């Protein structure tokens, strides 16, 4: 894993794990349009395909993947 991606991914993994463990009532995650590199920001939706073209975009995508997994585990939206 790239040294840039790992802290972002691990940070989201850690924070969402703590949120689940401590029973937070709401978790808000701020994403980035860099996940949707191939489309202009005004043309994509939440379920649009993601194809980030650089390490930053991939790190944001991976962080979002962690959040979606945690939601399935019970993290509140």
CSV table of N, CA, C and O in Angstrom, one decimal:
chain,number,residue,atom,x,y,z
A,1,UNK,N,0.9,-1.2,0.0
A,1,UNK,CA,0.0,0.0,0.0
A,1,UNK,C,0.9,1.2,0.0
A,1,UNK,O,1.9,1.3,0.7
A,2,UNK,N,0.6,2.2,-0.8
A,2,UNK,CA,1.3,3.4,-0.9
A,2,UNK,C,1.3,4.2,0.4
A,2,UNK,O,0.4,4.2,1.1
A,3,UNK,N,2.5,4.8,0.7
A,3,UNK,CA,2.6,5.5,2.0
A,3,UNK,C,1.6,6.7,2.1
A,3,UNK,O,1.3,7.1,3.2
A,4,UNK,N,1.1,7.2,1.0
A,4,UNK,CA,0.1,8.3,1.1
A,4,UNK,C,-1.3,7.7,1.4
A,4,UNK,O,-2.1,8.2,2.1
A,5,UNK,N,-1.6,6.5,0.8
A,5,UNK,CA,-2.9,5.9,0.9
A,5,UNK,C,-3.1,5.3,2.3
A,5,UNK,O,-4.1,5.5,2.9
A,6,UNK,N,-2.1,4.7,2.8
A,6,UNK,CA,-2.2,4.0,4.1
A,6,UNK,C,-2.7,4.8,5.2
A,6,UNK,O,-3.6,4.4,5.9
A,7,UNK,N,-2.1,6.0,5.5
A,7,UNK,CA,-2.6,6.8,6.6
A,7,UNK,C,-4.1,7.2,6.5
A,7,UNK,O,-4.9,7.2,7.4
A,8,UNK,N,-4.5,7.5,5.2
A,8,UNK,CA,-5.9,7.9,5.0
A,8,UNK,C,-6.8,6.7,5.3
A,8,UNK,O,-7.8,6.8,6.0
A,9,UNK,N,-6.5,5.6,4.7
A,9,UNK,CA,-7.3,4.3,4.9
A,9,UNK,C,-7.3,3.9,6.3
A,9,UNK,O,-8.4,3.7,6.9
A,10,UNK,N,-6.1,3.8,7.0
A,10,UNK,CA,-6.0,3.4,8.4
A,10,UNK,C,-6.7,4.4,9.3
A,10,UNK,O,-7.3,4.0,10.3
A,11,UNK,N,-6.7,5.7,9.0
A,11,UNK,CA,-7.3,6.7,9.8
A,11,UNK,C,-8.8,6.5,9.8
A,11,UNK,O,-9.5,6.6,10.9
A,12,UNK,N,-9.4,6.3,8.6
A,12,UNK,CA,-10.9,6.1,8.5
A,12,UNK,C,-11.2,4.8,9.2
A,12,UNK,O,-12.2,4.7,9.9
A,13,UNK,N,-10.4,3.8,9.0
A,13,UNK,CA,-10.6,2.5,9.7
A,13,UNK,C,-10.7,2.7,11.2
A,13,UNK,O,-11.6,2.1,11.9
A,14,UNK,N,-9.7,3.4,11.7
A,14,UNK,CA,-9.6,3.6,13.2
A,14,UNK,C,-10.8,4.4,13.7
A,14,UNK,O,-11.5,4.0,14.7
A,15,UNK,N,-11.1,5.6,13.0
A,15,UNK,CA,-12.2,6.5,13.5
A,15,UNK,C,-13.5,5.8,13.4
A,15,UNK,O,-14.3,5.9,14.4
A,16,UNK,N,-13.8,5.1,12.3
A,16,UNK,CA,-15.1,4.4,12.2
A,16,UNK,C,-15.2,3.2,13.2
A,16,UNK,O,-16.3,3.0,13.7
A,17,UNK,N,-14.1,2.6,13.5
A,17,UNK,CA,-14.1,1.5,14.5
A,17,UNK,C,-14.4,2.1,15.9
A,17,UNK,O,-15.2,1.5,16.6
A,18,UNK,N,-13.9,3.2,16.2
A,18,UNK,CA,-14.2,3.9,17.5
A,18,UNK,C,-15.6,4.3,17.5
A,18,UNK,O,-16.3,4.2,18.6
A,19,UNK,N,-16.1,4.8,16.4
A,19,UNK,CA,-17.5,5.3,16.4
A,19,UNK,C,-18.4,4.1,16.7
A,19,UNK,O,-19.4,4.2,17.4
A,20,UNK,N,-18.2,3.0,16.0
A,20,UNK,CA,-19.0,1.8,16.3
A,20,UNK,C,-18.9,1.3,17.7
A,20,UNK,O,-19.9,1.0,18.4
A,21,UNK,N,-17.7,1.3,18.2
A,21,UNK,CA,-17.4,0.8,19.6
A,21,UNK,C,-18.1,1.7,20.6
A,21,UNK,O,-18.6,1.1,21.6
A,22,UNK,N,-18.2,3.0,20.4
A,22,UNK,CA,-18.7,3.9,21.4
A,22,UNK,C,-20.1,4.3,21.1
A,22,UNK,O,-20.6,5.2,21.8
A,23,UNK,N,-20.7,3.7,20.1
A,23,UNK,CA,-22.2,4.0,19.9
A,23,UNK,C,-22.5,5.4,19.5
A,23,UNK,O,-23.6,5.9,19.9
A,24,UNK,N,-21.7,6.0,18.6
A,24,UNK,CA,-22.1,7.3,18.2
A,24,UNK,C,-23.5,7.3,17.5
A,24,UNK,O,-23.9,6.3,16.9
A,25,UNK,N,-24.2,8.4,17.6
A,25,UNK,CA,-25.5,8.5,17.0
A,25,UNK,C,-25.5,8.9,15.5
A,25,UNK,O,-26.4,8.5,14.8
A,26,UNK,N,-24.4,9.5,15.0
A,26,UNK,CA,-24.3,9.9,13.6
A,26,UNK,C,-22.8,10.0,13.3
A,26,UNK,O,-22.1,10.6,14.1
A,27,UNK,N,-22.5,9.6,12.1
A,27,UNK,CA,-21.1,9.7,11.6
A,27,UNK,C,-21.2,10.4,10.3
A,27,UNK,O,-21.9,10.0,9.4
A,28,UNK,N,-20.4,11.5,10.1
A,28,UNK,CA,-20.4,12.2,8.9
A,28,UNK,C,-19.0,12.1,8.3
A,28,UNK,O,-18.0,12.4,8.9
A,29,UNK,N,-18.9,11.6,7.0
A,29,UNK,CA,-17.6,11.4,6.4
A,29,UNK,C,-17.6,12.4,5.2
A,29,UNK,O,-18.6,12.4,4.4
A,30,UNK,N,-16.5,13.1,5.0
A,30,UNK,CA,-16.4,14.1,3.9
A,30,UNK,C,-15.6,13.4,2.8
A,30,UNK,O,-14.4,13.0,3.1
A,31,UNK,N,-16.2,13.2,1.7
A,31,UNK,CA,-15.5,12.6,0.6
A,31,UNK,C,-14.8,13.6,-0.3
A,31,UNK,O,-14.6,14.8,0.1
A,32,UNK,N,-14.5,13.2,-1.5
A,32,UNK,CA,-13.8,14.1,-2.5
A,32,UNK,C,-14.2,13.8,-3.9
A,32,UNK,O,-14.4,12.6,-4.2
A,33,UNK,N,-14.3,14.8,-4.7
A,33,UNK,CA,-14.6,14.5,-6.2
A,33,UNK,C,-13.4,13.8,-6.8
A,33,UNK,O,-13.6,13.3,-7.9
A,34,UNK,N,-12.3,13.7,-6.2
A,34,UNK,CA,-11.1,13.0,-6.8
A,34,UNK,C,-11.4,11.5,-7.0
A,34,UNK,O,-10.7,10.9,-7.7
A,35,UNK,N,-12.4,11.0,-6.3
A,35,UNK,CA,-12.8,9.6,-6.5
A,35,UNK,C,-13.4,9.3,-7.8
A,35,UNK,O,-13.4,8.2,-8.4
A,36,UNK,N,-14.0,10.4,-8.4
A,36,UNK,CA,-14.7,10.3,-9.7
A,36,UNK,C,-13.9,11.1,-10.8
A,36,UNK,O,-14.4,11.9,-11.5
A,37,UNK,N,-12.6,10.8,-10.8
A,37,UNK,CA,-11.7,11.5,-11.7
A,37,UNK,C,-12.1,11.7,-13.1
A,37,UNK,O,-11.9,12.8,-13.7
A,38,UNK,N,-12.8,10.7,-13.7
A,38,UNK,CA,-13.0,10.8,-15.1
A,38,UNK,C,-14.3,11.6,-15.5
A,38,UNK,O,-14.5,12.0,-16.6
A,39,UNK,N,-15.0,12.0,-14.5
A,39,UNK,CA,-16.2,12.8,-14.8
A,39,UNK,C,-16.1,14.2,-14.1
A,39,UNK,O,-15.6,14.3,-13.0
A,40,UNK,N,-16.6,15.2,-14.8
A,40,UNK,CA,-16.7,16.5,-14.1
A,40,UNK,C,-17.6,16.4,-12.9
A,40,UNK,O,-18.6,15.7,-12.9
A,41,UNK,N,-17.2,17.2,-11.9
A,41,UNK,CA,-17.9,17.1,-10.6
A,41,UNK,C,-19.4,17.3,-10.7
A,41,UNK,O,-20.1,16.7,-9.9
A,42,UNK,N,-19.9,18.0,-11.6
A,42,UNK,CA,-21.3,18.3,-11.6
A,42,UNK,C,-22.1,17.2,-12.3
A,42,UNK,O,-23.3,17.3,-12.4
A,43,UNK,N,-21.5,16.2,-12.9
A,43,UNK,CA,-22.2,15.2,-13.6
A,43,UNK,C,-22.3,13.8,-12.9
A,43,UNK,O,-22.9,13.0,-13.4
A,44,UNK,N,-21.7,13.7,-11.8
A,44,UNK,CA,-21.7,12.3,-11.2
A,44,UNK,C,-22.6,12.3,-9.9
A,44,UNK,O,-23.0,13.4,-9.4
A,45,UNK,N,-23.1,11.1,-9.6
A,45,UNK,CA,-24.0,10.9,-8.5
A,45,UNK,C,-23.2,10.0,-7.5
A,45,UNK,O,-22.2,9.5,-7.8
A,46,UNK,N,-23.8,9.8,-6.3
A,46,UNK,CA,-23.2,8.9,-5.3
A,46,UNK,C,-22.9,7.5,-5.8
A,46,UNK,O,-21.9,7.0,-5.4
A,47,UNK,N,-23.7,7.0,-6.7
A,47,UNK,CA,-23.5,5.7,-7.2
A,47,UNK,C,-22.7,5.6,-8.6
A,47,UNK,O,-22.7,4.6,-9.2
A,48,UNK,N,-22.2,6.7,-9.0
A,48,UNK,CA,-21.4,6.8,-10.3
A,48,UNK,C,-20.2,5.9,-10.1
A,48,UNK,O,-19.6,5.8,-9.0
A,49,UNK,N,-19.7,5.4,-11.2
A,49,UNK,CA,-18.4,4.6,-11.2
A,49,UNK,C,-17.3,5.5,-10.7
A,49,UNK,O,-17.2,6.7,-11.0
A,50,UNK,N,-16.4,4.9,-9.9
A,50,UNK,CA,-15.2,5.7,-9.4
A,50,UNK,C,-14.0,5.2,-10.1
A,50,UNK,O,-13.7,3.9,-10.2
A,51,UNK,N,-13.1,6.1,-10.6
A,51,UNK,CA,-11.9,5.7,-11.2
A,51,UNK,C,-10.8,6.8,-10.9
A,51,UNK,O,-10.4,7.5,-11.8
A,52,UNK,N,-10.4,6.9,-9.7
A,52,UNK,CA,-9.4,7.9,-9.3
A,52,UNK,C,-8.1,7.6,-10.1
A,52,UNK,O,-7.7,6.5,-10.3
A,53,UNK,N,-7.4,8.7,-10.5
A,53,UNK,CA,-6.2,8.7,-11.3
A,53,UNK,C,-4.9,8.9,-10.5
A,53,UNK,O,-3.9,8.9,-11.1
A,54,UNK,N,-5.0,9.2,-9.2
A,54,UNK,CA,-3.8,9.5,-8.5
A,54,UNK,C,-3.9,8.9,-7.1
A,54,UNK,O,-5.0,8.4,-6.7
A,55,UNK,N,-2.8,9.0,-6.3
A,55,UNK,CA,-2.8,8.4,-5.0
A,55,UNK,C,-3.8,9.1,-4.1
A,55,UNK,O,-4.5,8.4,-3.3
A,56,UNK,N,-4.0,10.4,-4.2
A,56,UNK,CA,-4.9,11.1,-3.3
A,56,UNK,C,-6.4,10.6,-3.6
A,56,UNK,O,-7.1,10.2,-2.7
A,57,UNK,N,-6.7,10.5,-4.9
A,57,UNK,CA,-8.1,10.0,-5.2
A,57,UNK,C,-8.3,8.6,-4.8
A,57,UNK,O,-9.4,8.2,-4.3
A,58,UNK,N,-7.3,7.7,-4.9
A,58,UNK,CA,-7.4,6.3,-4.5
A,58,UNK,C,-7.5,6.3,-3.0
A,58,UNK,O,-8.3,5.4,-2.5
A,59,UNK,N,-6.8,7.1,-2.3
A,59,UNK,CA,-6.9,7.1,-0.8
A,59,UNK,C,-8.3,7.5,-0.4
A,59,UNK,O,-8.9,7.0,0.6
A,60,UNK,N,-8.9,8.5,-1.0
A,60,UNK,CA,-10.3,8.9,-0.7
A,60,UNK,C,-11.3,7.8,-1.0
A,60,UNK,O,-12.2,7.6,-0.3
A,61,UNK,N,-11.1,7.2,-2.2
A,61,UNK,CA,-12.0,6.1,-2.5
A,61,UNK,C,-11.9,4.9,-1.5
A,61,UNK,O,-12.9,4.4,-1.1
A,62,UNK,N,-10.7,4.6,-1.1
A,62,UNK,CA,-10.5,3.5,-0.1
A,62,UNK,C,-11.1,3.9,1.2
A,62,UNK,O,-11.7,3.0,1.9
A,63,UNK,N,-11.0,5.2,1.6
A,63,UNK,CA,-11.7,5.6,2.8
A,63,UNK,C,-13.2,5.5,2.7
A,63,UNK,O,-13.9,5.1,3.7
A,64,UNK,N,-13.8,5.9,1.6
A,64,UNK,CA,-15.2,5.7,1.4
A,64,UNK,C,-15.6,4.3,1.5
A,64,UNK,O,-16.7,3.9,2.0
A,65,UNK,N,-14.8,3.4,0.9
A,65,UNK,CA,-15.1,1.9,1.0
A,65,UNK,C,-15.2,1.5,2.4
A,65,UNK,O,-16.0,0.6,2.8
A,66,UNK,N,-14.3,2.0,3.2
A,66,UNK,CA,-14.3,1.6,4.7
A,66,UNK,C,-15.6,2.1,5.3
A,66,UNK,O,-16.3,1.3,6.0
A,67,UNK,N,-16.0,3.3,5.0
A,67,UNK,CA,-17.2,3.8,5.6
A,67,UNK,C,-18.4,3.0,5.2
A,67,UNK,O,-19.3,2.6,6.0
A,68,UNK,N,-18.5,2.6,3.9
A,68,UNK,CA,-19.7,1.8,3.4
A,68,UNK,C,-19.7,0.4,4.1
A,68,UNK,O,-20.7,-0.1,4.5
A,69,UNK,N,-18.5,-0.1,4.3
A,69,UNK,CA,-18.4,-1.4,5.0
A,69,UNK,C,-18.9,-1.3,6.4
A,69,UNK,O,-19.6,-2.1,7.0
A,70,UNK,N,-18.4,-0.2,7.1
A,70,UNK,CA,-18.8,0.1,8.5
A,70,UNK,C,-20.3,0.3,8.6
A,70,UNK,O,-20.9,-0.1,9.6
A,71,UNK,N,-20.9,0.9,7.6
A,71,UNK,CA,-22.4,1.1,7.7
A,71,UNK,C,-23.1,-0.2,7.7
A,71,UNK,O,-24.0,-0.4,8.4
A,72,UNK,N,-22.6,-1.1,6.9
A,72,UNK,CA,-23.1,-2.5,6.9
A,72,UNK,C,-23.0,-3.2,8.2
A,72,UNK,O,-23.7,-4.1,8.6
A,73,UNK,N,-21.9,-2.8,9.0
A,73,UNK,CA,-21.7,-3.3,10.3
A,73,UNK,C,-22.4,-2.6,11.4
A,73,UNK,O,-22.4,-3.0,12.6
A,74,UNK,N,-23.2,-1.6,11.0
A,74,UNK,CA,-24.0,-0.9,12.0
A,74,UNK,C,-23.7,0.6,12.3
A,74,UNK,O,-24.3,1.2,13.1
A,75,UNK,N,-22.7,1.1,11.6
A,75,UNK,CA,-22.3,2.6,11.7
A,75,UNK,C,-23.5,3.4,11.3
A,75,UNK,O,-24.0,3.2,10.2
A,76,UNK,N,-24.0,4.3,12.1
A,76,UNK,CA,-25.1,5.2,11.7
A,76,UNK,C,-24.8,6.2,10.7
A,76,UNK,O,-23.6,6.6,10.6
A,77,UNK,N,-25.8,6.5,9.8
A,77,UNK,CA,-25.6,7.4,8.8
A,77,UNK,C,-26.1,8.8,9.2
A,77,UNK,O,-27.0,8.9,9.9
